[in-house]
Short mmCIF file of C-alpha atoms in Angstrom, two decimals:
data_model
loop_
_atom_site.label_atom_id
_atom_site.label_comp_id
_atom_site.label_asym_id
_atom_site.label_seq_id
_atom_site.Cartn_x
_atom_site.Cartn_y
_atom_site.Cartn_z
CA UNK A 1 -53.80 -30.46 56.04
CA UNK A 2 -53.76 -28.08 58.99
CA UNK A 3 -53.19 -24.50 58.02
CA UNK A 4 -50.92 -22.07 59.81
CA UNK A 5 -52.52 -19.50 62.10
CA UNK A 6 -51.48 -16.20 63.63
CA UNK A 7 -51.81 -14.99 67.23
CA UNK A 8 -54.46 -12.52 66.05
CA UNK A 9 -56.57 -15.34 64.55
CA UNK A 10 -56.19 -17.47 67.69
CA UNK A 11 -57.39 -14.51 69.77
CA UNK A 12 -60.42 -13.99 67.49
CA UNK A 13 -61.48 -17.65 67.69
CA UNK A 14 -60.90 -17.87 71.45
CA UNK A 15 -62.68 -14.50 71.96
CA UNK A 16 -59.80 -13.12 74.06
CA UNK A 17 -57.26 -10.36 73.56
CA UNK A 18 -54.04 -10.77 71.57
CA UNK A 19 -52.12 -10.00 74.77
CA UNK A 20 -53.81 -12.92 76.54
CA UNK A 21 -52.86 -15.31 73.74
CA UNK A 22 -49.30 -14.03 73.78
CA UNK A 23 -49.01 -14.57 77.55
CA UNK A 24 -50.29 -18.14 77.27
CA UNK A 25 -48.05 -19.09 74.36
CA UNK A 26 -45.02 -17.54 76.10
CA UNK A 27 -45.91 -19.28 79.39
CA UNK A 28 -46.49 -16.02 81.25
CA UNK A 29 -50.10 -16.84 82.06
CA UNK A 30 -50.15 -17.13 85.85
CA UNK A 31 -53.19 -14.83 86.21
CA UNK A 32 -55.16 -16.42 83.37
CA UNK A 33 -57.82 -19.03 84.10
CA UNK A 34 -57.12 -22.67 83.35
CA UNK A 35 -60.15 -22.87 81.03
CA UNK A 36 -58.95 -19.92 78.93
CA UNK A 37 -55.42 -21.26 78.82
CA UNK A 38 -56.57 -24.72 77.65
CA UNK A 39 -58.84 -23.18 74.99
CA UNK A 40 -55.99 -21.10 73.55
CA UNK A 41 -53.57 -24.04 73.52
CA UNK A 42 -56.20 -26.27 71.88
CA UNK A 43 -56.76 -23.77 69.05
CA UNK A 44 -53.00 -23.27 68.58
CA UNK A 45 -52.47 -27.02 68.34
CA UNK A 46 -55.48 -27.56 66.07
CA UNK A 47 -54.16 -25.10 63.48
CA UNK A 48 -50.49 -26.07 63.94
CA UNK A 49 -49.44 -22.64 65.23
CA UNK A 50 -45.71 -21.92 64.70
CA UNK A 51 -44.22 -18.88 66.46
CA UNK A 52 -42.40 -16.32 64.32
CA UNK A 53 -39.05 -16.46 66.09
CA UNK A 54 -37.53 -13.74 63.91
CA UNK A 55 -40.31 -11.31 64.72
CA UNK A 56 -40.03 -12.17 68.39
CA UNK A 57 -36.27 -11.65 68.39
CA UNK A 58 -36.69 -8.19 66.83
CA UNK A 59 -38.93 -7.25 69.73
CA UNK A 60 -37.01 -8.92 72.57
CA UNK A 61 -33.54 -8.36 71.06
CA UNK A 62 -32.87 -12.00 71.91
CA UNK A 63 -32.81 -15.11 69.68
CA UNK A 64 -32.09 -17.71 72.40
CA UNK A 65 -29.25 -18.93 70.19
CA UNK A 66 -25.52 -19.08 70.92
CA UNK A 67 -22.58 -19.75 68.63
CA UNK A 68 -19.80 -22.27 69.23
CA UNK A 69 -16.59 -21.68 67.26
CA UNK A 70 -14.03 -24.49 67.43
CA UNK A 71 -10.79 -25.04 65.48
CA UNK A 72 -10.95 -28.73 64.56
CA UNK A 73 -14.07 -30.91 64.75
CA UNK A 74 -11.98 -33.92 63.61
CA UNK A 75 -9.97 -33.76 66.85
CA UNK A 76 -11.98 -35.93 69.30
CA UNK A 77 -11.28 -33.41 72.07
CA UNK A 78 -13.67 -30.81 70.64
CA UNK A 79 -16.85 -32.90 70.07
CA UNK A 80 -16.93 -33.59 73.82
CA UNK A 81 -16.78 -29.84 74.46
CA UNK A 82 -19.57 -29.36 71.92
CA UNK A 83 -21.70 -31.98 73.67
CA UNK A 84 -21.27 -30.20 76.99
CA UNK A 85 -22.24 -26.87 75.42
CA UNK A 86 -25.33 -28.32 73.77
CA UNK A 87 -26.52 -30.17 76.87
CA UNK A 88 -26.36 -27.05 79.05
CA UNK A 89 -27.78 -24.77 76.35
CA UNK A 90 -30.73 -27.14 75.96
CA UNK A 91 -31.44 -26.94 79.70
CA UNK A 92 -31.77 -23.16 79.33
CA UNK A 93 -33.91 -23.46 76.19
CA UNK A 94 -31.15 -22.21 73.86
CA UNK A 95 -30.03 -23.57 70.49
CA UNK A 96 -26.39 -23.82 69.34
CA UNK A 97 -24.89 -22.93 65.96
CA UNK A 98 -21.63 -24.84 65.35
CA UNK A 99 -18.75 -23.37 63.36
CA UNK A 100 -15.60 -25.36 62.53
CA UNK A 101 -12.69 -23.15 61.42
CA UNK A 102 -10.10 -25.84 60.52
CA UNK A 103 -7.74 -23.72 62.64
CA UNK A 104 -7.76 -21.06 59.91
CA UNK A 105 -7.87 -17.37 60.87
CA UNK A 106 -9.85 -16.29 57.77
CA UNK A 107 -12.61 -18.81 58.48
CA UNK A 108 -12.59 -17.74 62.11
CA UNK A 109 -13.16 -14.09 61.16
CA UNK A 110 -15.87 -15.11 58.70
CA UNK A 111 -17.80 -17.14 61.28
CA UNK A 112 -17.65 -14.41 63.93
CA UNK A 113 -19.21 -12.06 61.36
CA UNK A 114 -21.83 -14.64 60.33
CA UNK A 115 -22.83 -15.34 63.94
CA UNK A 116 -23.18 -11.61 64.61
CA UNK A 117 -25.40 -11.25 61.53
CA UNK A 118 -27.47 -14.22 62.71
CA UNK A 119 -28.11 -12.23 65.91
CA UNK A 120 -26.82 -14.90 68.28
CA UNK A 121 -27.01 -13.84 71.92
CA UNK A 122 -23.41 -14.84 72.67
CA UNK A 123 -20.46 -16.91 71.47
CA UNK A 124 -18.29 -19.64 72.99
CA UNK A 125 -14.97 -19.46 71.25
CA UNK A 126 -11.77 -21.53 70.93
CA UNK A 127 -9.54 -19.49 68.66
CA UNK A 128 -7.00 -20.64 66.07
CA UNK A 129 -3.57 -21.66 67.33
CA UNK A 130 -2.13 -19.21 64.77
CA UNK A 131 -3.98 -16.24 66.27
CA UNK A 132 -1.39 -14.05 67.98
CA UNK A 133 -2.45 -10.43 67.54
CA UNK A 134 -5.11 -8.33 65.86
CA UNK A 135 -8.73 -9.44 65.94
CA UNK A 136 -10.94 -6.95 64.06
CA UNK A 137 -13.86 -9.36 63.78
CA UNK A 138 -13.93 -9.85 67.56
CA UNK A 139 -13.54 -6.11 68.19
CA UNK A 140 -16.62 -5.47 66.03
CA UNK A 141 -18.64 -8.28 67.61
CA UNK A 142 -21.67 -6.93 69.50
CA UNK A 143 -22.32 -9.92 71.76
CA UNK A 144 -20.58 -11.29 74.86
CA UNK A 145 -17.91 -13.96 74.37
CA UNK A 146 -16.71 -16.77 76.62
CA UNK A 147 -13.33 -18.23 75.67
CA UNK A 148 -12.76 -21.95 76.03
CA UNK A 149 -9.53 -23.97 76.07
CA UNK A 150 -7.50 -21.08 74.60
CA UNK A 151 -7.06 -17.61 76.07
CA UNK A 152 -7.07 -14.22 74.33
CA UNK A 153 -7.47 -10.64 75.57
CA UNK A 154 -10.34 -8.74 73.96
CA UNK A 155 -12.86 -6.17 75.19
CA UNK A 156 -15.84 -8.38 74.25
CA UNK A 157 -14.54 -11.35 76.25
CA UNK A 158 -16.50 -11.55 79.50
CA UNK A 159 -15.05 -14.82 80.79
CA UNK A 160 -13.04 -17.95 80.08
CA UNK A 161 -13.04 -21.66 80.88
CA UNK A 162 -9.54 -23.14 80.76
CA UNK A 163 -7.55 -25.88 82.48
CA UNK A 164 -4.35 -25.93 84.48
CA UNK A 165 -2.12 -26.62 81.48
CA UNK A 166 1.15 -25.83 83.24
CA UNK A 167 0.35 -28.16 86.14
CA UNK A 168 -0.82 -30.89 83.77
CA UNK A 169 2.40 -30.77 81.76
CA UNK A 170 4.46 -30.71 84.96
CA UNK A 171 2.56 -33.79 86.15
CA UNK A 172 3.15 -35.63 82.86
CA UNK A 173 6.88 -34.90 82.69
CA UNK A 174 7.40 -35.64 86.39
CA UNK A 175 5.65 -38.98 86.02
CA UNK A 176 8.00 -39.99 83.21
CA UNK A 177 10.98 -38.99 85.36
CA UNK A 178 9.60 -40.89 88.35
CA UNK A 179 9.26 -44.04 86.21
CA UNK A 180 12.97 -43.95 85.39
CA UNK A 181 12.94 -42.19 82.01
CA UNK A 182 15.85 -39.72 81.85
CA UNK A 183 15.94 -38.14 78.36
CA UNK A 184 12.48 -36.77 77.75
CA UNK A 185 11.48 -34.98 74.57
CA UNK A 186 8.44 -32.73 74.15
CA UNK A 187 6.45 -32.88 70.90
CA UNK A 188 4.25 -29.80 70.93
CA UNK A 189 1.60 -28.26 68.75
CA UNK A 190 1.93 -24.61 67.79
CA UNK A 191 3.55 -22.64 70.66
CA UNK A 192 1.48 -19.49 70.07
CA UNK A 193 -1.45 -19.91 72.46
CA UNK A 194 -1.47 -19.47 76.23
CA UNK A 195 -2.48 -23.14 76.40
CA UNK A 196 0.63 -24.33 74.53
CA UNK A 197 2.94 -21.93 76.34
CA UNK A 198 1.67 -23.21 79.69
CA UNK A 199 2.40 -26.81 78.71
CA UNK A 200 5.92 -25.92 77.60
CA UNK A 201 6.50 -24.11 80.89
CA UNK A 202 5.29 -27.14 82.83
CA UNK A 203 7.66 -29.43 80.91
CA UNK A 204 10.59 -27.05 81.50
CA UNK A 205 9.83 -26.67 85.21
CA UNK A 206 9.64 -30.43 85.79
CA UNK A 207 13.12 -30.85 84.28
CA UNK A 208 14.53 -27.84 86.14
CA UNK A 209 13.26 -29.21 89.45
CA UNK A 210 15.44 -32.31 88.82
CA UNK A 211 18.41 -30.16 87.74
CA UNK A 212 18.09 -31.49 84.19
CA UNK A 213 19.13 -29.10 81.42
CA UNK A 214 16.43 -28.42 78.87
CA UNK A 215 17.70 -29.30 75.38
CA UNK A 216 16.18 -27.31 72.53
CA UNK A 217 16.81 -30.25 70.21
CA UNK A 218 14.42 -32.30 72.37
CA UNK A 219 11.54 -29.88 71.73
CA UNK A 220 9.68 -30.25 68.42
CA UNK A 221 6.97 -27.74 67.51
CA UNK A 222 4.28 -28.41 64.89
CA UNK A 223 0.53 -29.14 64.87
CA UNK A 224 -1.94 -30.90 67.15
CA UNK A 225 -2.35 -33.75 64.67
CA UNK A 226 -1.42 -37.43 64.47
CA UNK A 227 0.72 -36.88 61.37
CA UNK A 228 2.87 -34.39 63.26
CA UNK A 229 3.54 -37.00 65.95
CA UNK A 230 4.79 -39.36 63.25
CA UNK A 231 6.98 -36.71 61.65
CA UNK A 232 8.42 -35.42 64.94
CA UNK A 233 9.49 -38.88 66.10
CA UNK A 234 11.07 -39.45 62.69
CA UNK A 235 13.06 -36.23 63.19
CA UNK A 236 14.19 -37.19 66.70
CA UNK A 237 15.32 -40.64 65.60
CA UNK A 238 17.08 -39.38 62.47
CA UNK A 239 18.93 -36.84 64.61
CA UNK A 240 20.06 -39.72 66.85
CA UNK A 241 18.69 -38.00 69.94
CA UNK A 242 19.08 -40.37 72.94
CA UNK A 243 15.43 -40.09 73.98
CA UNK A 244 13.74 -42.66 76.20
CA UNK A 245 10.59 -40.70 77.00
CA UNK A 246 8.25 -38.32 75.15
CA UNK A 247 5.64 -35.94 76.51
CA UNK A 248 3.17 -35.01 73.76
CA UNK A 249 1.09 -31.83 73.49
CA UNK A 250 -2.08 -33.84 72.89
CA UNK A 251 -3.23 -37.43 72.45
CA UNK A 252 -3.33 -37.32 68.65
CA UNK A 253 0.37 -36.41 68.60
CA UNK A 254 1.04 -39.22 71.09
CA UNK A 255 -0.82 -41.79 68.96
CA UNK A 256 1.23 -40.76 65.93
CA UNK A 257 4.42 -41.01 68.01
CA UNK A 258 3.59 -44.56 69.12
CA UNK A 259 2.87 -45.58 65.53
CA UNK A 260 6.24 -44.32 64.27
CA UNK A 261 8.21 -45.80 67.20
CA UNK A 262 6.67 -49.22 66.54
CA UNK A 263 7.43 -48.91 62.81
CA UNK A 264 11.07 -48.27 63.69
CA UNK A 265 11.19 -51.41 65.85
CA UNK A 266 11.13 -49.67 69.25
CA UNK A 267 9.07 -50.93 72.15
CA UNK A 268 6.59 -48.71 73.99
CA UNK A 269 7.00 -48.48 76.98
CA UNK A 270 10.19 -50.57 77.22
CA UNK A 271 12.41 -48.44 74.98
CA UNK A 272 10.42 -45.20 75.02
CA UNK A 273 7.67 -44.09 77.41
CA UNK A 274 4.87 -41.90 76.06
CA UNK A 275 2.47 -39.54 77.87
CA UNK A 276 -0.25 -37.59 76.04
CA UNK A 277 -2.63 -34.79 76.97
CA UNK A 278 -6.47 -34.70 76.72
CA UNK A 279 -7.65 -38.30 77.33
CA UNK A 280 -9.74 -38.54 74.17
CA UNK A 281 -11.67 -41.80 73.69
CA UNK A 282 -8.96 -43.17 71.36
CA UNK A 283 -6.38 -42.97 74.17
CA UNK A 284 -7.66 -46.19 75.77
CA UNK A 285 -8.00 -48.01 72.42
CA UNK A 286 -4.51 -47.52 70.98
CA UNK A 287 -1.92 -50.28 71.60
CA UNK A 288 -0.47 -49.88 74.13
CA UNK A 289 -3.22 -47.87 75.86
CA UNK A 290 -2.01 -44.32 76.37
CA UNK A 291 -0.97 -42.80 79.69
CA UNK A 292 -2.25 -39.24 79.49
CA UNK A 293 -3.35 -36.07 81.24
CA UNK A 294 -7.13 -35.91 81.35
CA UNK A 295 -8.86 -32.64 80.58
CA UNK A 296 -12.51 -32.31 81.72
CA UNK A 297 -13.57 -31.39 78.18
CA UNK A 298 -17.29 -32.14 78.61
CA UNK A 299 -17.33 -30.09 81.81
CA UNK A 300 -15.50 -27.27 80.01
CA UNK A 301 -18.27 -27.03 77.42
CA UNK A 302 -21.02 -27.39 80.02
CA UNK A 303 -19.57 -24.69 82.29
CA UNK A 304 -18.85 -22.34 79.37
CA UNK A 305 -22.49 -22.52 78.22
CA UNK A 306 -23.70 -22.01 81.77
CA UNK A 307 -21.52 -18.93 82.27
CA UNK A 308 -22.44 -17.42 78.92
CA UNK A 309 -26.20 -17.90 79.18
CA UNK A 310 -26.41 -16.74 82.79
CA UNK A 311 -24.60 -13.56 81.80
CA UNK A 312 -26.81 -13.09 78.73
CA UNK A 313 -29.89 -13.31 80.95
CA UNK A 314 -28.38 -11.03 83.58
CA UNK A 315 -27.34 -8.42 81.02
CA UNK A 316 -30.80 -8.48 79.46
CA UNK A 317 -32.60 -8.07 82.77
CA UNK A 318 -30.21 -5.66 84.49
CA UNK A 319 -29.02 -3.80 81.38
CA UNK A 320 -25.43 -4.44 82.51
CA UNK A 321 -22.76 -2.67 80.50
CA UNK A 322 -19.03 -3.28 80.34
CA UNK A 323 -17.88 -0.54 82.73
CA UNK A 324 -16.51 -3.12 85.19
CA UNK A 325 -15.15 -5.52 82.57
CA UNK A 326 -12.13 -6.66 84.59
CA UNK A 327 -14.32 -7.62 87.54
CA UNK A 328 -16.73 -9.34 85.16
CA UNK A 329 -13.97 -11.40 83.52
CA UNK A 330 -12.48 -12.38 86.87
CA UNK A 331 -15.87 -13.45 88.17
CA UNK A 332 -16.48 -15.53 85.03
CA UNK A 333 -13.07 -17.22 84.80
CA UNK A 334 -12.93 -20.93 85.62
CA UNK A 335 -9.62 -22.78 85.92
CA UNK A 336 -10.33 -26.51 85.93
CA UNK A 337 -7.89 -29.16 87.21
CA UNK A 338 -6.28 -31.92 85.13
CA UNK A 339 -5.72 -35.55 86.16
CA UNK A 340 -3.05 -38.13 85.36
CA UNK A 341 -4.53 -41.28 83.80
CA UNK A 342 -2.00 -44.12 83.97
CA UNK A 343 -2.21 -46.81 81.30
CA UNK A 344 0.44 -48.93 79.58
CA UNK A 345 2.47 -46.56 77.41
CA UNK A 346 4.75 -45.97 80.43
CA UNK A 347 6.62 -48.42 82.63
#
């Protein structure tokens, strides 16, 4: 069995300095001869050399690791974000630590603390839908943070990657109106995040532009889960609301809504048209296939990782501080467009 070896032992066997070995192993060996480089690499491979990443991080103050905090890994929207983050992080030579909070504030606070203790270089963060004010764990965080999907104001936030939620909701509601649906309900998740508020505003504006009065009884607020879609439709039908269209805050809600409508003997899209939001992979598999607003979730993750890591590298090299935080946040804010995907849950 090959034994482990230290840089000092490699240097002794290769008859070179420890600094030379370090430069070769860290790929900073431009001025070192090819013969010396090959000899060092051969010895390192022969004895199965493994770098001490903890020791290196104590010296460089960098672990080449980022954290990703998401509220619900079961929701198919977030794994696509995670894939985008991992793909871009890998390109930069970074690893990703995943944290799923189940949309719970206590777990969120715990993971921010854990990631800080693990000395991650930065965090990509989608906060809980219940988070409205007060964020001690984020205030105490010592690393830069990029927000994704959901917005929040904090001094450690250096940027955000979000989508045009208001325009997407306006597009969805307008499409239902254009297809002849007149009484359109909105089944929302929690209306506490900037994301959810934007979608509600888009729904309201689409109705107002047609001189249609917004009915509070048509708006049902709950969770971004399939079960809530089932329960909300049950409420609307039991209240005898004359709905013929429903805009849903995400695709999981929409899938639950379709299920309940079909159970109650209603035809989708003949009796009730449905539009979702996200375009998760299940949207095209449900019957009927779901008309929805597509979010570029993979791109969101990819761009968030790119922004975070570029800023980590820049801060390390330039020793940038947070004096010009507002300019920094504005420079690192991406607002991505949404797209209407027409399938068969609407006429």
